[in-house]
PDB file of C-alpha atoms in Angstrom:
ATOM      1  CA  UNK A   1     -72.700 -90.530  90.427  1.00 38.00           C
ATOM      2  CA  UNK A   2     -70.714 -92.713  92.807  1.00 37.00           C
ATOM      3  CA  UNK A   3     -72.207 -93.907  96.115  1.00 39.00           C
ATOM      4  CA  UNK A   4     -69.910 -93.801  99.130  1.00 41.00           C
ATOM      5  CA  UNK A   5     -71.262 -95.476 102.243  1.00 44.00           C
ATOM      6  CA  UNK A   6     -74.948 -95.594 103.026  1.00 43.00           C
ATOM      7  CA  UNK A   7     -75.594 -91.891 103.419  1.00 51.00           C
ATOM      8  CA  UNK A   8     -73.227 -89.972 101.162  1.00 52.00           C
ATOM      9  CA  UNK A   9     -73.113 -89.687  97.393  1.00 60.00           C
ATOM     10  CA  UNK A  10     -70.082 -88.403  95.539  1.00 68.00           C
ATOM     11  CA  UNK A  11     -71.348 -86.539  92.505  1.00 86.00           C
ATOM     12  CA  UNK A  12     -69.390 -86.190  89.295  1.00 89.00           C
ATOM     13  CA  UNK A  13     -69.147 -82.808  87.570  1.00 91.00           C
ATOM     14  CA  UNK A  14     -71.981 -83.617  85.148  1.00 93.00           C
ATOM     15  CA  UNK A  15     -74.367 -84.522  87.994  1.00 93.00           C
ATOM     16  CA  UNK A  16     -73.481 -81.258  89.743  1.00 91.00           C
ATOM     17  CA  UNK A  17     -74.124 -79.283  86.553  1.00 93.00           C
ATOM     18  CA  UNK A  18     -77.495 -80.979  86.108  1.00 94.00           C
ATOM     19  CA  UNK A  19     -78.413 -80.113  89.695  1.00 92.00           C
ATOM     20  CA  UNK A  20     -77.337 -76.496  89.158  1.00 91.00           C
ATOM     21  CA  UNK A  21     -79.517 -76.290  86.040  1.00 92.00           C
ATOM     22  CA  UNK A  22     -82.520 -77.597  87.969  1.00 92.00           C
ATOM     23  CA  UNK A  23     -81.825 -75.289  90.916  1.00 89.00           C
ATOM     24  CA  UNK A  24     -82.114 -72.358  88.518  1.00 88.00           C
ATOM     25  CA  UNK A  25     -85.340 -73.713  87.001  1.00 90.00           C
ATOM     26  CA  UNK A  26     -86.876 -76.981  88.177  1.00 90.00           C
ATOM     27  CA  UNK A  27     -89.008 -77.094  85.000  1.00 93.00           C
ATOM     28  CA  UNK A  28     -86.115 -76.667  82.573  1.00 95.00           C
ATOM     29  CA  UNK A  29     -86.487 -79.198  79.729  1.00 96.00           C
ATOM     30  CA  UNK A  30     -84.055 -82.115  79.732  1.00 96.00           C
ATOM     31  CA  UNK A  31     -83.075 -81.242  76.150  1.00 96.00           C
ATOM     32  CA  UNK A  32     -81.989 -77.759  77.287  1.00 96.00           C
ATOM     33  CA  UNK A  33     -80.068 -79.218  80.221  1.00 96.00           C
ATOM     34  CA  UNK A  34     -78.469 -81.730  77.870  1.00 96.00           C
ATOM     35  CA  UNK A  35     -77.163 -78.960  75.616  1.00 96.00           C
ATOM     36  CA  UNK A  36     -75.732 -77.120  78.639  1.00 96.00           C
ATOM     37  CA  UNK A  37     -73.935 -80.175  80.052  1.00 95.00           C
ATOM     38  CA  UNK A  38     -73.051 -82.032  76.852  1.00 96.00           C
ATOM     39  CA  UNK A  39     -75.444 -84.978  77.133  1.00 96.00           C
ATOM     40  CA  UNK A  40     -78.464 -86.229  75.223  1.00 96.00           C
ATOM     41  CA  UNK A  41     -81.959 -85.601  76.539  1.00 96.00           C
ATOM     42  CA  UNK A  42     -82.299 -89.317  77.353  1.00 96.00           C
ATOM     43  CA  UNK A  43     -79.020 -89.349  79.290  1.00 95.00           C
ATOM     44  CA  UNK A  44     -80.120 -86.323  81.331  1.00 96.00           C
ATOM     45  CA  UNK A  45     -83.481 -87.981  82.034  1.00 95.00           C
ATOM     46  CA  UNK A  46     -81.712 -91.121  83.306  1.00 95.00           C
ATOM     47  CA  UNK A  47     -79.275 -89.148  85.455  1.00 95.00           C
ATOM     48  CA  UNK A  48     -82.066 -87.022  86.958  1.00 95.00           C
ATOM     49  CA  UNK A  49     -84.044 -90.159  87.786  1.00 94.00           C
ATOM     50  CA  UNK A  50     -80.979 -91.709  89.486  1.00 93.00           C
ATOM     51  CA  UNK A  51     -80.481 -88.515  91.539  1.00 93.00           C
ATOM     52  CA  UNK A  52     -84.147 -88.576  92.551  1.00 92.00           C
ATOM     53  CA  UNK A  53     -84.112 -92.301  93.364  1.00 92.00           C
ATOM     54  CA  UNK A  54     -80.945 -91.908  95.456  1.00 89.00           C
ATOM     55  CA  UNK A  55     -82.530 -89.085  97.462  1.00 88.00           C
ATOM     56  CA  UNK A  56     -79.825 -86.635  96.374  1.00 89.00           C
ATOM     57  CA  UNK A  57     -82.457 -84.094  95.326  1.00 90.00           C
ATOM     58  CA  UNK A  58     -86.166 -83.446  95.001  1.00 89.00           C
ATOM     59  CA  UNK A  59     -87.960 -81.395  92.409  1.00 88.00           C
ATOM     60  CA  UNK A  60     -90.710 -79.470  94.201  1.00 84.00           C
ATOM     61  CA  UNK A  61     -92.652 -76.235  94.013  1.00 81.00           C
ATOM     62  CA  UNK A  62     -91.259 -73.749  96.533  1.00 77.00           C
ATOM     63  CA  UNK A  63     -94.091 -71.626  97.862  1.00 77.00           C
ATOM     64  CA  UNK A  64     -94.222 -68.246  99.549  1.00 76.00           C
ATOM     65  CA  UNK A  65     -95.988 -68.718 102.910  1.00 75.00           C
ATOM     66  CA  UNK A  66     -97.156 -65.082 102.865  1.00 76.00           C
ATOM     67  CA  UNK A  67     -98.978 -65.593  99.563  1.00 80.00           C
ATOM     68  CA  UNK A  68    -100.635 -68.740 100.948  1.00 79.00           C
ATOM     69  CA  UNK A  69    -102.035 -66.991 104.028  1.00 75.00           C
ATOM     70  CA  UNK A  70     -99.280 -67.850 106.511  1.00 76.00           C
ATOM     71  CA  UNK A  71     -97.709 -64.477 107.420  1.00 82.00           C
ATOM     72  CA  UNK A  72     -96.175 -65.685 110.695  1.00 89.00           C
ATOM     73  CA  UNK A  73     -93.122 -67.949 110.696  1.00 92.00           C
ATOM     74  CA  UNK A  74     -90.946 -68.936 113.629  1.00 95.00           C
ATOM     75  CA  UNK A  75     -88.029 -71.154 114.535  1.00 97.00           C
ATOM     76  CA  UNK A  76     -88.716 -72.952 117.791  1.00 98.00           C
ATOM     77  CA  UNK A  77     -85.913 -74.381 119.882  1.00 98.00           C
ATOM     78  CA  UNK A  78     -86.844 -77.400 122.002  1.00 98.00           C
ATOM     79  CA  UNK A  79     -85.143 -78.934 125.016  1.00 98.00           C
ATOM     80  CA  UNK A  80     -86.046 -82.570 125.449  1.00 98.00           C
ATOM     81  CA  UNK A  81     -85.507 -85.683 127.473  1.00 97.00           C
ATOM     82  CA  UNK A  82     -85.605 -89.169 125.993  1.00 96.00           C
ATOM     83  CA  UNK A  83     -84.994 -90.466 122.495  1.00 97.00           C
ATOM     84  CA  UNK A  84     -84.378 -87.533 120.136  1.00 96.00           C
ATOM     85  CA  UNK A  85     -85.211 -89.527 117.009  1.00 96.00           C
ATOM     86  CA  UNK A  86     -88.641 -90.491 118.348  1.00 97.00           C
ATOM     87  CA  UNK A  87     -89.413 -86.960 119.486  1.00 98.00           C
ATOM     88  CA  UNK A  88     -88.251 -85.526 116.134  1.00 97.00           C
ATOM     89  CA  UNK A  89     -90.519 -87.996 114.318  1.00 97.00           C
ATOM     90  CA  UNK A  90     -93.529 -86.921 116.430  1.00 97.00           C
ATOM     91  CA  UNK A  91     -92.820 -83.241 115.761  1.00 97.00           C
ATOM     92  CA  UNK A  92     -92.506 -83.919 112.025  1.00 97.00           C
ATOM     93  CA  UNK A  93     -96.076 -85.272 112.030  1.00 96.00           C
ATOM     94  CA  UNK A  94     -97.473 -81.810 112.866  1.00 96.00           C
ATOM     95  CA  UNK A  95     -98.718 -80.211 109.632  1.00 93.00           C
ATOM     96  CA  UNK A  96     -97.507 -76.701 110.404  1.00 93.00           C
ATOM     97  CA  UNK A  97     -93.972 -77.917 111.125  1.00 95.00           C
ATOM     98  CA  UNK A  98     -91.954 -77.703 107.905  1.00 91.00           C
ATOM     99  CA  UNK A  99     -88.472 -78.320 109.288  1.00 92.00           C
ATOM    100  CA  UNK A 100     -87.122 -80.481 112.102  1.00 97.00           C
ATOM    101  CA  UNK A 101     -83.436 -80.850 112.903  1.00 96.00           C
ATOM    102  CA  UNK A 102     -81.550 -82.534 115.739  1.00 97.00           C
ATOM    103  CA  UNK A 103     -78.915 -80.106 116.995  1.00 96.00           C
ATOM    104  CA  UNK A 104     -75.976 -79.697 119.320  1.00 94.00           C
ATOM    105  CA  UNK A 105     -75.889 -76.760 121.695  1.00 93.00           C
ATOM    106  CA  UNK A 106     -78.472 -75.290 124.026  1.00 96.00           C
ATOM    107  CA  UNK A 107     -81.400 -76.860 122.111  1.00 98.00           C
ATOM    108  CA  UNK A 108     -81.840 -80.523 121.309  1.00 98.00           C
ATOM    109  CA  UNK A 109     -84.136 -79.850 118.366  1.00 98.00           C
ATOM    110  CA  UNK A 110     -85.113 -76.947 116.139  1.00 98.00           C
ATOM    111  CA  UNK A 111     -88.426 -76.760 114.300  1.00 97.00           C
ATOM    112  CA  UNK A 112     -89.626 -74.199 111.814  1.00 95.00           C
ATOM    113  CA  UNK A 113     -93.340 -73.484 111.730  1.00 95.00           C
ATOM    114  CA  UNK A 114     -95.666 -71.518 109.467  1.00 91.00           C
ATOM    115  CA  UNK A 115     -98.759 -69.918 110.997  1.00 92.00           C
ATOM    116  CA  UNK A 116    -101.817 -67.872 110.110  1.00 90.00           C
ATOM    117  CA  UNK A 117    -101.291 -65.451 113.032  1.00 93.00           C
ATOM    118  CA  UNK A 118     -99.961 -65.198 116.580  1.00 94.00           C
ATOM    119  CA  UNK A 119    -102.891 -67.168 118.036  1.00 96.00           C
ATOM    120  CA  UNK A 120    -102.118 -69.982 115.614  1.00 94.00           C
ATOM    121  CA  UNK A 121     -98.439 -69.822 116.655  1.00 96.00           C
ATOM    122  CA  UNK A 122     -99.466 -70.118 120.310  1.00 96.00           C
ATOM    123  CA  UNK A 123    -101.632 -73.136 119.453  1.00 97.00           C
ATOM    124  CA  UNK A 124     -98.727 -74.808 117.643  1.00 97.00           C
ATOM    125  CA  UNK A 125     -96.339 -74.146 120.525  1.00 97.00           C
ATOM    126  CA  UNK A 126     -98.883 -75.757 122.862  1.00 97.00           C
ATOM    127  CA  UNK A 127     -99.053 -78.812 120.580  1.00 97.00           C
ATOM    128  CA  UNK A 128     -95.253 -79.031 120.480  1.00 97.00           C
ATOM    129  CA  UNK A 129     -95.142 -78.938 124.284  1.00 97.00           C
ATOM    130  CA  UNK A 130     -97.647 -81.816 124.434  1.00 97.00           C
ATOM    131  CA  UNK A 131     -95.212 -84.138 122.625  1.00 97.00           C
ATOM    132  CA  UNK A 132     -93.833 -86.631 125.134  1.00 97.00           C
ATOM    133  CA  UNK A 133     -90.227 -85.766 125.970  1.00 98.00           C
ATOM    134  CA  UNK A 134     -90.460 -82.036 125.208  1.00 98.00           C
ATOM    135  CA  UNK A 135     -89.314 -80.197 128.340  1.00 98.00           C
ATOM    136  CA  UNK A 136     -89.123 -76.568 127.156  1.00 97.00           C
ATOM    137  CA  UNK A 137     -89.605 -74.435 124.055  1.00 98.00           C
ATOM    138  CA  UNK A 138     -88.314 -71.065 122.935  1.00 98.00           C
ATOM    139  CA  UNK A 139     -89.786 -69.317 119.907  1.00 97.00           C
ATOM    140  CA  UNK A 140     -87.832 -67.069 117.548  1.00 96.00           C
ATOM    141  CA  UNK A 141     -90.408 -65.188 115.486  1.00 94.00           C
ATOM    142  CA  UNK A 142     -89.303 -64.169 111.999  1.00 91.00           C
ATOM    143  CA  UNK A 143     -89.751 -60.445 111.465  1.00 89.00           C
ATOM    144  CA  UNK A 144     -88.296 -60.223 107.958  1.00 84.00           C
ATOM    145  CA  UNK A 145     -86.704 -62.790 105.678  1.00 79.00           C
ATOM    146  CA  UNK A 146     -83.513 -61.395 104.171  1.00 84.00           C
ATOM    147  CA  UNK A 147     -82.185 -64.460 102.338  1.00 82.00           C
ATOM    148  CA  UNK A 148     -83.442 -67.893 101.396  1.00 78.00           C
ATOM    149  CA  UNK A 149     -81.625 -69.933  98.799  1.00 77.00           C
ATOM    150  CA  UNK A 150     -81.635 -73.461  97.476  1.00 73.00           C
ATOM    151  CA  UNK A 151     -78.536 -73.171  95.284  1.00 72.00           C
ATOM    152  CA  UNK A 152     -75.945 -74.608  97.676  1.00 69.00           C
ATOM    153  CA  UNK A 153     -74.385 -78.006  97.498  1.00 65.00           C
ATOM    154  CA  UNK A 154     -72.748 -78.381  94.092  1.00 68.00           C
ATOM    155  CA  UNK A 155     -69.502 -76.417  94.481  1.00 64.00           C
TER     156      UNK A 155
END
């Protein structure tokens, strides 16, 4: 892996292959990955640790909100005034918010939320509106998820 600048890593082909292996199965043994990419188990372990330390990837359990009792999800667009970074940080502190992004276009920020029901969604929207600098919100309730993938980024 080669670092370029402070925020961008150029990955060699082996690093990309390791990432692809872990995207398929985050619990795949390093020995199995090593055989697939032509490295020893120890070399894979070191490379994975460097990728983790550099913030290139995380190895986490991806959950299904429906199975955990959160059948309502929504993307909420926010119009704001003031420092976007500060507002985004405040929104990120809300437990039910699982995604915050600063955007260009008609919204300054987008947040994704997971909720128990519509009343819970209304409560969360109220809490978002209480954040200093939030001027307006617009909720886009998810009716059906058609695609969600975590396999991008190595091509």
